[in-house]
Amino acid sequence: MKIGVFDSGLGGLVIAKALMEALPKYDYVYYGDTVHVPYGEKTPGRILAYTLDAMRFLIRQNCGLIIIACNTATAITLRYLQKRFCPKFAPDVKILGVIIPTVEEALKNGEKMIGVVGTPTTIRSDIYAVELKKILPNVQVVSLSTPRLVPAIENNDFIGAEKAIAEYSENFNDIPALILGCTHYPLVKGLFQQYLPNTRIIAQDELMGQKLFNYLKHHKEIETKLSRGGTRQFFVSQLSPSYTQVAQKLFPNIQLERI
Ligand code: DGL
């Protein structure tokens, strides 16, 4: 069985790369739903329908462990996938998200006030605050929807992204730790750090490799079923020269296949 990595688009390649670097021996299949990106402003019903299609596709590719790299899809669908979809349709498949590992990382230094930025849907779901408070009930959570960032990053507009980050950062001046709760934000983590020099920035590309490593160490029943050919396949639902360019920045020899 292979490891599947799913994102609404190409932002999740940052997370896929981190996983592949931390655990290179396994076989990986990436699927980016580029035809429907961005998920961050879609309704929960649409997000669930697209994510279910993506899970079925990755399962057909023989993925037995699937990481949903997209925060928005994790926020809206993970519970349903784990509690309803897998038991009924894919009992041998394990689906994990990015929110719980990020919350664990955020709380590890004992800060009592945590900031969160993400897409409108992720922030509206309040999932970060809910999960943070499950572990540390009196933690204070300051959440902010940051809708200008995904379009700016997708368009390679880092000047626009910096302008937005300068404004968004004003909400977090006195906050000791900030979760970047979106696949695209590791690409601008340096800008967040620049505008918030005293804040611990929690970026998912820095934590997901270690978290998956730990997970597999404690779940030998899954780890032993994973194939070890070191292969990587990358699928998207829509292909364009600009997507290939973006992907090549992270994986110079990448071959994107359209499904
Ligand atoms: N992948 C999404 C997330 O992590 C960001 C892009 C989108 O809105 O689809 O929330």
CSV table of N, CA and C in Angstrom, one decimal, residues 76-234:
chain,number,residue,atom,x,y,z
A,76,ILE,N,-13.5,20.3,7.5
A,76,ILE,CA,-14.9,20.0,7.1
A,76,ILE,C,-15.2,18.5,7.0
A,77,THR,N,-14.2,17.7,6.6
A,77,THR,CA,-14.6,16.3,6.3
A,77,THR,C,-13.9,15.2,7.1
A,78,LEU,N,-12.9,15.5,7.8
A,78,LEU,CA,-12.1,14.4,8.4
A,78,LEU,C,-13.0,13.5,9.4
A,79,ARG,N,-13.7,14.2,10.2
A,79,ARG,CA,-14.6,13.4,11.1
A,79,ARG,C,-15.5,12.5,10.4
A,80,TYR,N,-16.1,13.0,9.4
A,80,TYR,CA,-17.1,12.2,8.6
A,80,TYR,C,-16.3,11.0,7.9
A,81,LEU,N,-15.1,11.3,7.4
A,81,LEU,CA,-14.4,10.3,6.7
A,81,LEU,C,-13.9,9.2,7.6
A,82,GLN,N,-13.5,9.6,8.8
A,82,GLN,CA,-13.0,8.6,9.8
A,82,GLN,C,-14.2,7.8,10.4
A,83,LYS,N,-15.3,8.5,10.7
A,83,LYS,CA,-16.3,7.8,11.4
A,83,LYS,C,-17.4,7.1,10.5
A,84,ARG,N,-17.6,7.6,9.3
A,84,ARG,CA,-18.6,7.0,8.5
A,84,ARG,C,-18.0,6.4,7.2
A,85,PHE,N,-17.2,7.2,6.5
A,85,PHE,CA,-16.8,6.7,5.1
A,85,PHE,C,-15.9,5.5,5.3
A,86,CYS,N,-14.8,5.6,6.1
A,86,CYS,CA,-13.9,4.4,6.1
A,86,CYS,C,-14.5,3.2,6.7
A,87,PRO,N,-15.2,3.2,7.9
A,87,PRO,CA,-15.8,2.0,8.4
A,87,PRO,C,-16.7,1.3,7.3
A,88,LYS,N,-17.4,2.1,6.5
A,88,LYS,CA,-18.4,1.5,5.6
A,88,LYS,C,-17.8,1.1,4.3
A,89,PHE,N,-16.9,2.0,3.7
A,89,PHE,CA,-16.5,1.7,2.4
A,89,PHE,C,-15.0,1.4,2.3
A,90,ALA,N,-14.2,1.7,3.3
A,90,ALA,CA,-12.7,1.4,3.2
A,90,ALA,C,-12.1,1.1,4.5
A,91,PRO,N,-12.6,0.0,5.1
A,91,PRO,CA,-12.1,-0.3,6.5
A,91,PRO,C,-10.6,-0.5,6.6
A,92,ASP,N,-9.9,-0.8,5.5
A,92,ASP,CA,-8.5,-1.0,5.7
A,92,ASP,C,-7.7,0.3,5.4
A,93,VAL,N,-8.4,1.3,5.2
A,93,VAL,CA,-7.7,2.6,4.9
A,93,VAL,C,-7.7,3.5,6.1
A,94,LYS,N,-6.6,4.2,6.3
A,94,LYS,CA,-6.5,5.1,7.4
A,94,LYS,C,-6.4,6.5,6.8
A,95,ILE,N,-7.2,7.4,7.2
A,95,ILE,CA,-7.2,8.8,6.7
A,95,ILE,C,-6.8,9.8,7.9
A,96,LEU,N,-5.8,10.6,7.7
A,96,LEU,CA,-5.4,11.5,8.7
A,96,LEU,C,-5.4,12.9,8.2
A,97,GLY,N,-5.5,13.9,9.1
A,97,GLY,CA,-5.5,15.3,8.7
A,97,GLY,C,-4.3,16.0,9.2
A,98,VAL,N,-4.3,17.4,9.1
A,98,VAL,CA,-3.2,18.1,9.5
A,98,VAL,C,-3.5,18.9,10.8
A,99,ILE,N,-4.7,18.9,11.2
A,99,ILE,CA,-5.1,19.9,12.3
A,99,ILE,C,-4.6,19.4,13.7
A,100,ILE,N,-4.9,18.1,14.0
A,100,ILE,CA,-4.5,17.6,15.3
A,100,ILE,C,-2.9,17.7,15.5
A,101,PRO,N,-2.2,17.2,14.5
A,101,PRO,CA,-0.7,17.3,14.7
A,101,PRO,C,-0.3,18.8,14.9
A,102,THR,N,-0.9,19.7,14.2
A,102,THR,CA,-0.6,21.1,14.4
A,102,THR,C,-0.9,21.7,15.8
A,103,VAL,N,-2.1,21.2,16.2
A,103,VAL,CA,-2.5,21.7,17.6
A,103,VAL,C,-1.5,21.1,18.6
A,104,GLU,N,-1.1,19.9,18.5
A,104,GLU,CA,-0.2,19.3,19.5
A,104,GLU,C,1.1,20.1,19.5
A,105,GLU,N,1.6,20.4,18.3
A,105,GLU,CA,2.8,21.2,18.2
A,105,GLU,C,2.7,22.6,18.8
A,106,ALA,N,1.5,23.2,18.5
A,106,ALA,CA,1.2,24.6,19.0
A,106,ALA,C,1.3,24.6,20.6
A,107,LEU,N,0.8,23.5,21.2
A,107,LEU,CA,0.7,23.6,22.7
A,107,LEU,C,2.0,23.1,23.4
A,108,LYS,N,3.0,22.7,22.6
A,108,LYS,CA,4.1,22.0,23.3
A,108,LYS,C,5.0,22.9,24.1
A,109,ASN,N,4.9,24.2,23.9
A,109,ASN,CA,5.8,25.1,24.7
A,109,ASN,C,5.0,25.8,25.8
A,110,GLY,N,3.8,25.5,26.0
A,110,GLY,CA,3.0,26.0,27.1
A,110,GLY,C,2.5,27.4,27.0
A,111,GLU,N,2.5,28.0,25.8
A,111,GLU,CA,1.9,29.3,25.6
A,111,GLU,C,0.4,29.3,25.9
A,112,LYS,N,-0.1,30.3,26.6
A,112,LYS,CA,-1.5,30.3,27.0
A,112,LYS,C,-2.4,31.1,26.0
A,113,MET,N,-1.7,31.7,25.0
A,113,MET,CA,-2.5,32.4,24.0
A,113,MET,C,-1.9,32.0,22.6
A,114,ILE,N,-2.8,31.6,21.7
A,114,ILE,CA,-2.4,31.1,20.4
A,114,ILE,C,-3.2,31.8,19.3
A,115,GLY,N,-2.5,32.2,18.3
A,115,GLY,CA,-3.2,32.8,17.1
A,115,GLY,C,-3.3,31.8,16.1
A,116,VAL,N,-4.4,31.9,15.2
A,116,VAL,CA,-4.6,31.0,14.1
A,116,VAL,C,-5.0,31.8,12.9
A,117,VAL,N,-4.3,31.6,11.7
A,117,VAL,CA,-4.8,32.1,10.5
A,117,VAL,C,-5.1,31.0,9.5
A,118,GLY,N,-6.1,31.2,8.7
A,118,GLY,CA,-6.5,30.2,7.7
A,118,GLY,C,-7.5,30.7,6.8
A,119,THR,N,-8.1,29.8,5.9
A,119,THR,CA,-9.1,30.3,5.0
A,119,THR,C,-10.4,30.6,5.7
A,120,PRO,N,-11.3,31.3,5.0
A,120,PRO,CA,-12.5,31.7,5.7
A,120,PRO,C,-13.3,30.4,6.2
A,121,THR,N,-13.3,29.3,5.4
A,121,THR,CA,-14.0,28.1,5.9
A,121,THR,C,-13.4,27.5,7.1
A,122,THR,N,-12.0,27.4,7.1
A,122,THR,CA,-11.4,26.8,8.3
A,122,THR,C,-11.6,27.6,9.5
A,123,ILE,N,-11.5,29.0,9.4
A,123,ILE,CA,-11.7,29.8,10.6
A,123,ILE,C,-13.2,29.8,11.0
A,124,ARG,N,-14.1,29.8,10.0
A,124,ARG,CA,-15.5,29.7,10.4
A,124,ARG,C,-15.9,28.4,11.1
A,125,SER,N,-15.2,27.3,10.7
A,125,SER,CA,-15.4,26.0,11.4
A,125,SER,C,-15.0,26.1,12.9
A,126,ASP,N,-14.1,26.9,13.2
A,126,ASP,CA,-13.6,27.1,14.6
A,126,ASP,C,-12.9,25.9,15.1
A,127,ILE,N,-12.5,25.0,14.1
A,127,ILE,CA,-11.9,23.7,14.5
A,127,ILE,C,-10.6,23.9,15.3
A,128,TYR,N,-9.8,24.8,15.0
A,128,TYR,CA,-8.5,25.0,15.8
A,128,TYR,C,-8.8,25.3,17.2
A,129,ALA,N,-9.7,26.3,17.4
A,129,ALA,CA,-10.0,26.7,18.8
A,129,ALA,C,-10.6,25.5,19.6
A,130,VAL,N,-11.5,24.7,18.9
A,130,VAL,CA,-12.1,23.6,19.6
A,130,VAL,C,-11.1,22.6,20.0
A,131,GLU,N,-10.2,22.2,19.0
A,131,GLU,CA,-9.2,21.2,19.3
A,131,GLU,C,-8.1,21.7,20.3
A,132,LEU,N,-7.8,23.0,20.2
A,132,LEU,CA,-6.8,23.5,21.2
A,132,LEU,C,-7.4,23.4,22.6
A,133,LYS,N,-8.7,23.8,22.7
A,133,LYS,CA,-9.3,23.8,24.1
A,133,LYS,C,-9.6,22.4,24.6
A,134,LYS,N,-9.7,21.5,23.7
A,134,LYS,CA,-9.9,20.1,24.2
A,134,LYS,C,-8.6,19.7,25.0
A,135,ILE,N,-7.5,20.1,24.6
A,135,ILE,CA,-6.2,19.8,25.3
A,135,ILE,C,-5.9,20.7,26.4
A,136,LEU,N,-6.1,22.0,26.2
A,136,LEU,CA,-5.8,23.1,27.2
A,136,LEU,C,-7.0,24.0,27.3
A,137,PRO,N,-8.0,23.6,28.2
A,137,PRO,CA,-9.3,24.3,28.2
A,137,PRO,C,-9.2,25.8,28.4
A,138,ASN,N,-8.2,26.3,29.1
A,138,ASN,CA,-8.2,27.8,29.3
A,138,ASN,C,-7.3,28.5,28.3
A,139,VAL,N,-6.9,27.9,27.2
A,139,VAL,CA,-6.1,28.6,26.3
A,139,VAL,C,-6.9,29.7,25.6
A,140,GLN,N,-6.3,30.8,25.3
A,140,GLN,CA,-7.0,31.9,24.6
A,140,GLN,C,-6.6,31.8,23.1
A,141,VAL,N,-7.6,31.7,22.3
A,141,VAL,CA,-7.3,31.5,20.8
A,141,VAL,C,-7.8,32.8,20.1
A,142,VAL,N,-6.9,33.3,19.3
A,142,VAL,CA,-7.3,34.5,18.4
A,142,VAL,C,-7.3,34.0,17.0
A,143,SER,N,-8.4,33.9,16.3
A,143,SER,CA,-8.5,33.3,15.0
A,143,SER,C,-8.8,34.5,14.0
A,144,LEU,N,-8.1,34.4,12.8
A,144,LEU,CA,-8.4,35.4,11.8
A,144,LEU,C,-8.4,34.7,10.4
A,145,SER,N,-9.4,35.0,9.7
A,145,SER,CA,-9.5,34.6,8.3
A,145,SER,C,-8.6,35.5,7.5
A,146,THR,N,-7.8,34.9,6.6
A,146,THR,CA,-6.9,35.7,5.9
A,146,THR,C,-7.0,35.4,4.4
A,147,PRO,N,-8.2,35.8,3.8
A,147,PRO,CA,-8.6,35.4,2.4
A,147,PRO,C,-7.7,35.9,1.3
A,148,ARG,N,-6.9,36.9,1.6
A,148,ARG,CA,-6.1,37.5,0.5
A,148,ARG,C,-4.8,36.6,0.2
A,149,LEU,N,-4.5,35.7,1.1
A,149,LEU,CA,-3.2,35.1,0.9
A,149,LEU,C,-3.2,34.0,-0.2
A,150,VAL,N,-4.2,33.1,-0.2
A,150,VAL,CA,-4.1,32.0,-1.2
A,150,VAL,C,-4.1,32.5,-2.6
A,151,PRO,N,-5.0,33.5,-3.0
A,151,PRO,CA,-4.9,34.0,-4.3
A,151,PRO,C,-3.6,34.7,-4.7
A,152,ALA,N,-3.0,35.4,-3.7
A,152,ALA,CA,-1.8,36.1,-4.0
A,152,ALA,C,-0.7,35.0,-4.2
A,153,ILE,N,-0.6,34.0,-3.4
A,153,ILE,CA,0.4,33.0,-3.5
A,153,ILE,C,0.2,32.2,-4.8
A,154,GLU,N,-1.0,31.8,-5.1
A,154,GLU,CA,-1.3,31.1,-6.4
A,154,GLU,C,-0.9,31.9,-7.6
A,155,ASN,N,-1.0,33.2,-7.5
A,155,ASN,CA,-0.6,34.1,-8.6
A,155,ASN,C,0.9,34.5,-8.6
A,156,ASN,N,1.6,33.9,-7.7
A,156,ASN,CA,3.0,34.3,-7.5
A,156,ASN,C,3.2,35.7,-7.2
A,157,ASP,N,2.2,36.3,-6.5
A,157,ASP,CA,2.3,37.7,-6.2
A,157,ASP,C,2.7,37.9,-4.7
A,158,PHE,N,4.0,37.8,-4.5
A,158,PHE,CA,4.5,37.9,-3.2
A,158,PHE,C,4.6,39.3,-2.6
A,159,ILE,N,4.5,40.3,-3.5
A,159,ILE,CA,4.4,41.7,-3.0
A,159,ILE,C,3.0,41.9,-2.4
A,160,GLY,N,2.0,41.4,-3.1
A,160,GLY,CA,0.6,41.4,-2.5
A,160,GLY,C,0.5,40.6,-1.2
A,161,ALA,N,1.1,39.5,-1.2
A,161,ALA,CA,1.1,38.6,0.0
A,161,ALA,C,1.7,39.4,1.2
A,162,GLU,N,2.8,40.0,0.9
A,162,GLU,CA,3.5,40.7,2.0
A,162,GLU,C,2.6,41.9,2.5
A,163,LYS,N,2.0,42.6,1.6
A,163,LYS,CA,1.1,43.7,2.0
A,163,LYS,C,0.0,43.1,2.9
A,164,ALA,N,-0.6,42.0,2.5
A,164,ALA,CA,-1.7,41.4,3.3
A,164,ALA,C,-1.1,41.0,4.7
A,165,ILE,N,0.0,40.3,4.7
A,165,ILE,CA,0.6,39.8,5.9
A,165,ILE,C,0.9,41.0,6.9
A,166,ALA,N,1.4,42.1,6.3
A,166,ALA,CA,1.7,43.2,7.2
A,166,ALA,C,0.4,43.7,7.9
A,167,GLU,N,-0.7,43.7,7.2
A,167,GLU,CA,-1.9,44.1,7.8
A,167,GLU,C,-2.5,43.1,8.8
A,168,TYR,N,-2.5,41.8,8.3
A,168,TYR,CA,-3.0,40.7,9.2
A,168,TYR,C,-2.2,40.6,10.5
A,169,SER,N,-0.9,40.8,10.4
A,169,SER,CA,0.0,40.6,11.5
A,169,SER,C,-0.4,41.6,12.7
A,170,GLU,N,-1.0,42.7,12.4
A,170,GLU,CA,-1.3,43.7,13.4
A,170,GLU,C,-2.2,43.1,14.5
A,171,ASN,N,-3.0,42.0,14.1
A,171,ASN,CA,-3.9,41.4,15.1
A,171,ASN,C,-3.1,40.4,16.0
A,172,PHE,N,-1.8,40.2,15.8
A,172,PHE,CA,-1.1,39.2,16.6
A,172,PHE,C,0.1,39.7,17.3
A,173,ASN,N,0.2,41.1,17.4
A,173,ASN,CA,1.4,41.6,18.0
A,173,ASN,C,1.8,41.1,19.4
A,174,ASP,N,0.8,40.9,20.2
A,174,ASP,CA,1.1,40.4,21.6
A,174,ASP,C,0.9,38.9,21.7
A,175,ILE,N,0.8,38.2,20.7
A,175,ILE,CA,0.5,36.8,20.8
A,175,ILE,C,1.8,35.9,20.6
A,176,PRO,N,2.1,35.1,21.6
A,176,PRO,CA,3.4,34.4,21.6
A,176,PRO,C,3.5,33.3,20.5
A,177,ALA,N,2.4,32.7,20.0
A,177,ALA,CA,2.5,31.6,19.0
A,177,ALA,C,1.4,31.8,18.0
A,178,LEU,N,1.8,31.5,16.7
A,178,LEU,CA,0.8,31.7,15.7
A,178,LEU,C,0.8,30.4,14.8
A,179,ILE,N,-0.4,29.8,14.6
A,179,ILE,CA,-0.5,28.6,13.7
A,179,ILE,C,-0.8,29.1,12.3
A,180,LEU,N,0.0,28.7,11.4
A,180,LEU,CA,-0.3,29.0,10.0
A,180,LEU,C,-1.2,27.8,9.5
A,181,GLY,N,-2.5,28.0,9.6
A,181,GLY,CA,-3.4,26.9,9.3
A,181,GLY,C,-3.9,26.8,7.9
A,182,CYS,N,-3.0,26.7,7.0
A,182,CYS,CA,-3.3,26.6,5.5
A,182,CYS,C,-2.1,26.0,4.8
A,183,THR,N,-2.4,25.2,3.8
A,183,THR,CA,-1.3,24.5,3.1
A,183,THR,C,-0.3,25.5,2.4
A,184,HIS,N,-0.9,26.7,2.0
A,184,HIS,CA,-0.1,27.6,1.2
A,184,HIS,C,0.9,28.5,2.1
A,185,TYR,N,0.5,28.6,3.4
A,185,TYR,CA,1.2,29.6,4.2
A,185,TYR,C,2.7,29.2,4.6
A,186,PRO,N,3.1,27.9,4.5
A,186,PRO,CA,4.6,27.7,4.7
A,186,PRO,C,5.4,28.5,3.7
A,187,LEU,N,4.8,28.8,2.5
A,187,LEU,CA,5.6,29.5,1.5
A,187,LEU,C,5.8,31.0,1.9
A,188,VAL,N,5.0,31.5,2.9
A,188,VAL,CA,5.2,32.9,3.3
A,188,VAL,C,5.5,32.9,4.8
A,189,LYS,N,6.0,31.8,5.3
A,189,LYS,CA,6.3,31.8,6.8
A,189,LYS,C,7.3,32.9,7.2
A,190,GLY,N,8.3,33.1,6.3
A,190,GLY,CA,9.4,34.1,6.5
A,190,GLY,C,8.8,35.5,6.7
A,191,LEU,N,7.7,35.8,5.9
A,191,LEU,CA,7.1,37.1,6.0
A,191,LEU,C,6.4,37.2,7.3
A,192,PHE,N,5.7,36.2,7.7
A,192,PHE,CA,5.0,36.2,9.0
A,192,PHE,C,6.0,36.5,10.1
A,193,GLN,N,7.1,35.8,10.0
A,193,GLN,CA,8.2,35.9,11.1
A,193,GLN,C,8.7,37.3,11.0
A,194,GLN,N,8.9,37.9,9.8
A,194,GLN,CA,9.4,39.2,9.7
A,194,GLN,C,8.5,40.3,10.4
A,195,TYR,N,7.2,40.1,10.2
A,195,TYR,CA,6.3,41.1,10.8
A,195,TYR,C,6.0,40.8,12.3
A,196,LEU,N,6.2,39.5,12.7
A,196,LEU,CA,6.0,39.1,14.1
A,196,LEU,C,7.3,38.5,14.6
A,197,PRO,N,8.3,39.3,14.8
A,197,PRO,CA,9.6,38.8,15.2
A,197,PRO,C,9.6,38.0,16.5
A,198,ASN,N,8.7,38.4,17.4
A,198,ASN,CA,8.7,37.8,18.8
A,198,ASN,C,7.7,36.6,18.9
A,199,THR,N,7.1,36.2,17.8
A,199,THR,CA,6.1,35.2,17.8
A,199,THR,C,6.7,33.9,17.3
A,200,ARG,N,6.3,32.8,17.9
A,200,ARG,CA,6.7,31.4,17.4
A,200,ARG,C,5.7,31.1,16.3
A,201,ILE,N,6.3,31.0,15.1
A,201,ILE,CA,5.4,30.7,13.9
A,201,ILE,C,5.4,29.1,13.8
A,202,ILE,N,4.2,28.6,13.7
A,202,ILE,CA,4.0,27.1,13.6
A,202,ILE,C,3.6,26.8,12.2
A,203,ALA,N,4.6,26.2,11.4
A,203,ALA,CA,4.4,26.0,10.0
A,203,ALA,C,4.3,24.5,9.8
A,204,GLN,N,3.3,24.1,9.0
A,204,GLN,CA,3.0,22.6,8.9
A,204,GLN,C,4.1,21.9,8.1
A,205,ASP,N,4.8,22.5,7.2
A,205,ASP,CA,5.9,21.8,6.5
A,205,ASP,C,7.0,21.4,7.5
A,206,GLU,N,7.1,22.1,8.7
A,206,GLU,CA,8.2,21.8,9.6
A,206,GLU,C,7.8,20.7,10.6
A,207,LEU,N,6.5,20.4,10.7
A,207,LEU,CA,6.1,19.5,11.7
A,207,LEU,C,5.5,18.2,11.2
A,208,MET,N,5.0,18.2,9.9
A,208,MET,CA,4.3,17.0,9.5
A,208,MET,C,5.2,15.8,9.3
A,209,GLY,N,6.4,16.0,8.8
A,209,GLY,CA,7.3,14.9,8.6
A,209,GLY,C,7.6,14.1,9.9
A,210,GLN,N,7.9,14.8,11.0
A,210,GLN,CA,8.1,14.2,12.3
A,210,GLN,C,6.8,13.6,12.8
A,211,LYS,N,5.7,14.2,12.6
A,211,LYS,CA,4.5,13.7,13.1
A,211,LYS,C,4.1,12.4,12.4
A,212,LEU,N,4.3,12.3,11.1
A,212,LEU,CA,4.0,11.0,10.4
A,212,LEU,C,5.0,10.0,10.8
A,213,PHE,N,6.3,10.4,11.0
A,213,PHE,CA,7.3,9.4,11.5
A,213,PHE,C,6.8,8.8,12.8
A,214,ASN,N,6.4,9.6,13.8
A,214,ASN,CA,5.9,9.2,15.1
A,214,ASN,C,4.7,8.3,14.9
A,215,TYR,N,3.8,8.7,14.1
A,215,TYR,CA,2.6,7.9,13.9
A,215,TYR,C,2.9,6.5,13.4
A,216,LEU,N,3.8,6.4,12.4
A,216,LEU,CA,4.1,5.1,11.9
A,216,LEU,C,4.9,4.2,12.9
A,217,LYS,N,5.6,4.9,13.7
A,217,LYS,CA,6.4,4.2,14.8
A,217,LYS,C,5.4,3.5,15.8
A,218,HIS,N,4.3,4.2,16.0
A,218,HIS,CA,3.3,3.7,17.0
A,218,HIS,C,2.2,2.9,16.3
A,219,HIS,N,2.2,2.8,15.0
A,219,HIS,CA,1.1,2.1,14.3
A,219,HIS,C,1.8,1.1,13.4
A,220,LYS,N,2.4,0.1,13.9
A,220,LYS,CA,3.1,-0.9,13.1
A,220,LYS,C,2.2,-1.7,12.2
A,221,GLU,N,0.9,-1.8,12.6
A,221,GLU,CA,-0.1,-2.5,11.8
A,221,GLU,C,-0.3,-1.8,10.5
A,222,ILE,N,0.0,-0.5,10.4
A,222,ILE,CA,-0.1,0.2,9.2
A,222,ILE,C,1.2,0.3,8.5
A,223,GLU,N,2.2,0.6,9.3
A,223,GLU,CA,3.6,0.7,8.7
A,223,GLU,C,4.0,-0.5,8.0
A,224,THR,N,3.7,-1.7,8.5
A,224,THR,CA,4.2,-2.9,7.9
A,224,THR,C,3.5,-3.2,6.6
A,225,LYS,N,2.4,-2.5,6.3
A,225,LYS,CA,1.6,-2.8,5.1
A,225,LYS,C,2.1,-1.8,4.0
A,226,LEU,N,2.9,-0.8,4.3
A,226,LEU,CA,3.3,0.2,3.3
A,226,LEU,C,4.4,-0.4,2.4
A,227,SER,N,4.3,-0.2,1.1
A,227,SER,CA,5.3,-0.6,0.2
A,227,SER,C,6.5,0.4,0.2
A,228,ARG,N,7.7,-0.1,-0.1
A,228,ARG,CA,8.9,0.7,0.0
A,228,ARG,C,9.7,0.8,-1.3
A,229,GLY,N,9.0,1.2,-2.3
A,229,GLY,CA,9.7,1.4,-3.6
A,229,GLY,C,10.3,2.8,-3.8
A,230,GLY,N,10.0,3.7,-2.9
A,230,GLY,CA,10.5,5.1,-3.1
A,230,GLY,C,9.9,5.8,-4.3
A,231,THR,N,8.8,5.3,-4.8
A,231,THR,CA,8.2,6.0,-6.0
A,231,THR,C,7.3,7.2,-5.6
A,232,ARG,N,7.2,8.1,-6.6
A,232,ARG,CA,6.4,9.3,-6.4
A,232,ARG,C,5.5,9.5,-7.6
A,233,GLN,N,4.2,9.6,-7.4
A,233,GLN,CA,3.3,9.9,-8.6
A,233,GLN,C,2.5,11.2,-8.2
A,234,PHE,N,2.3,12.0,-9.2
A,234,PHE,CA,1.6,13.3,-8.9
A,234,PHE,C,0.5,13.5,-9.9
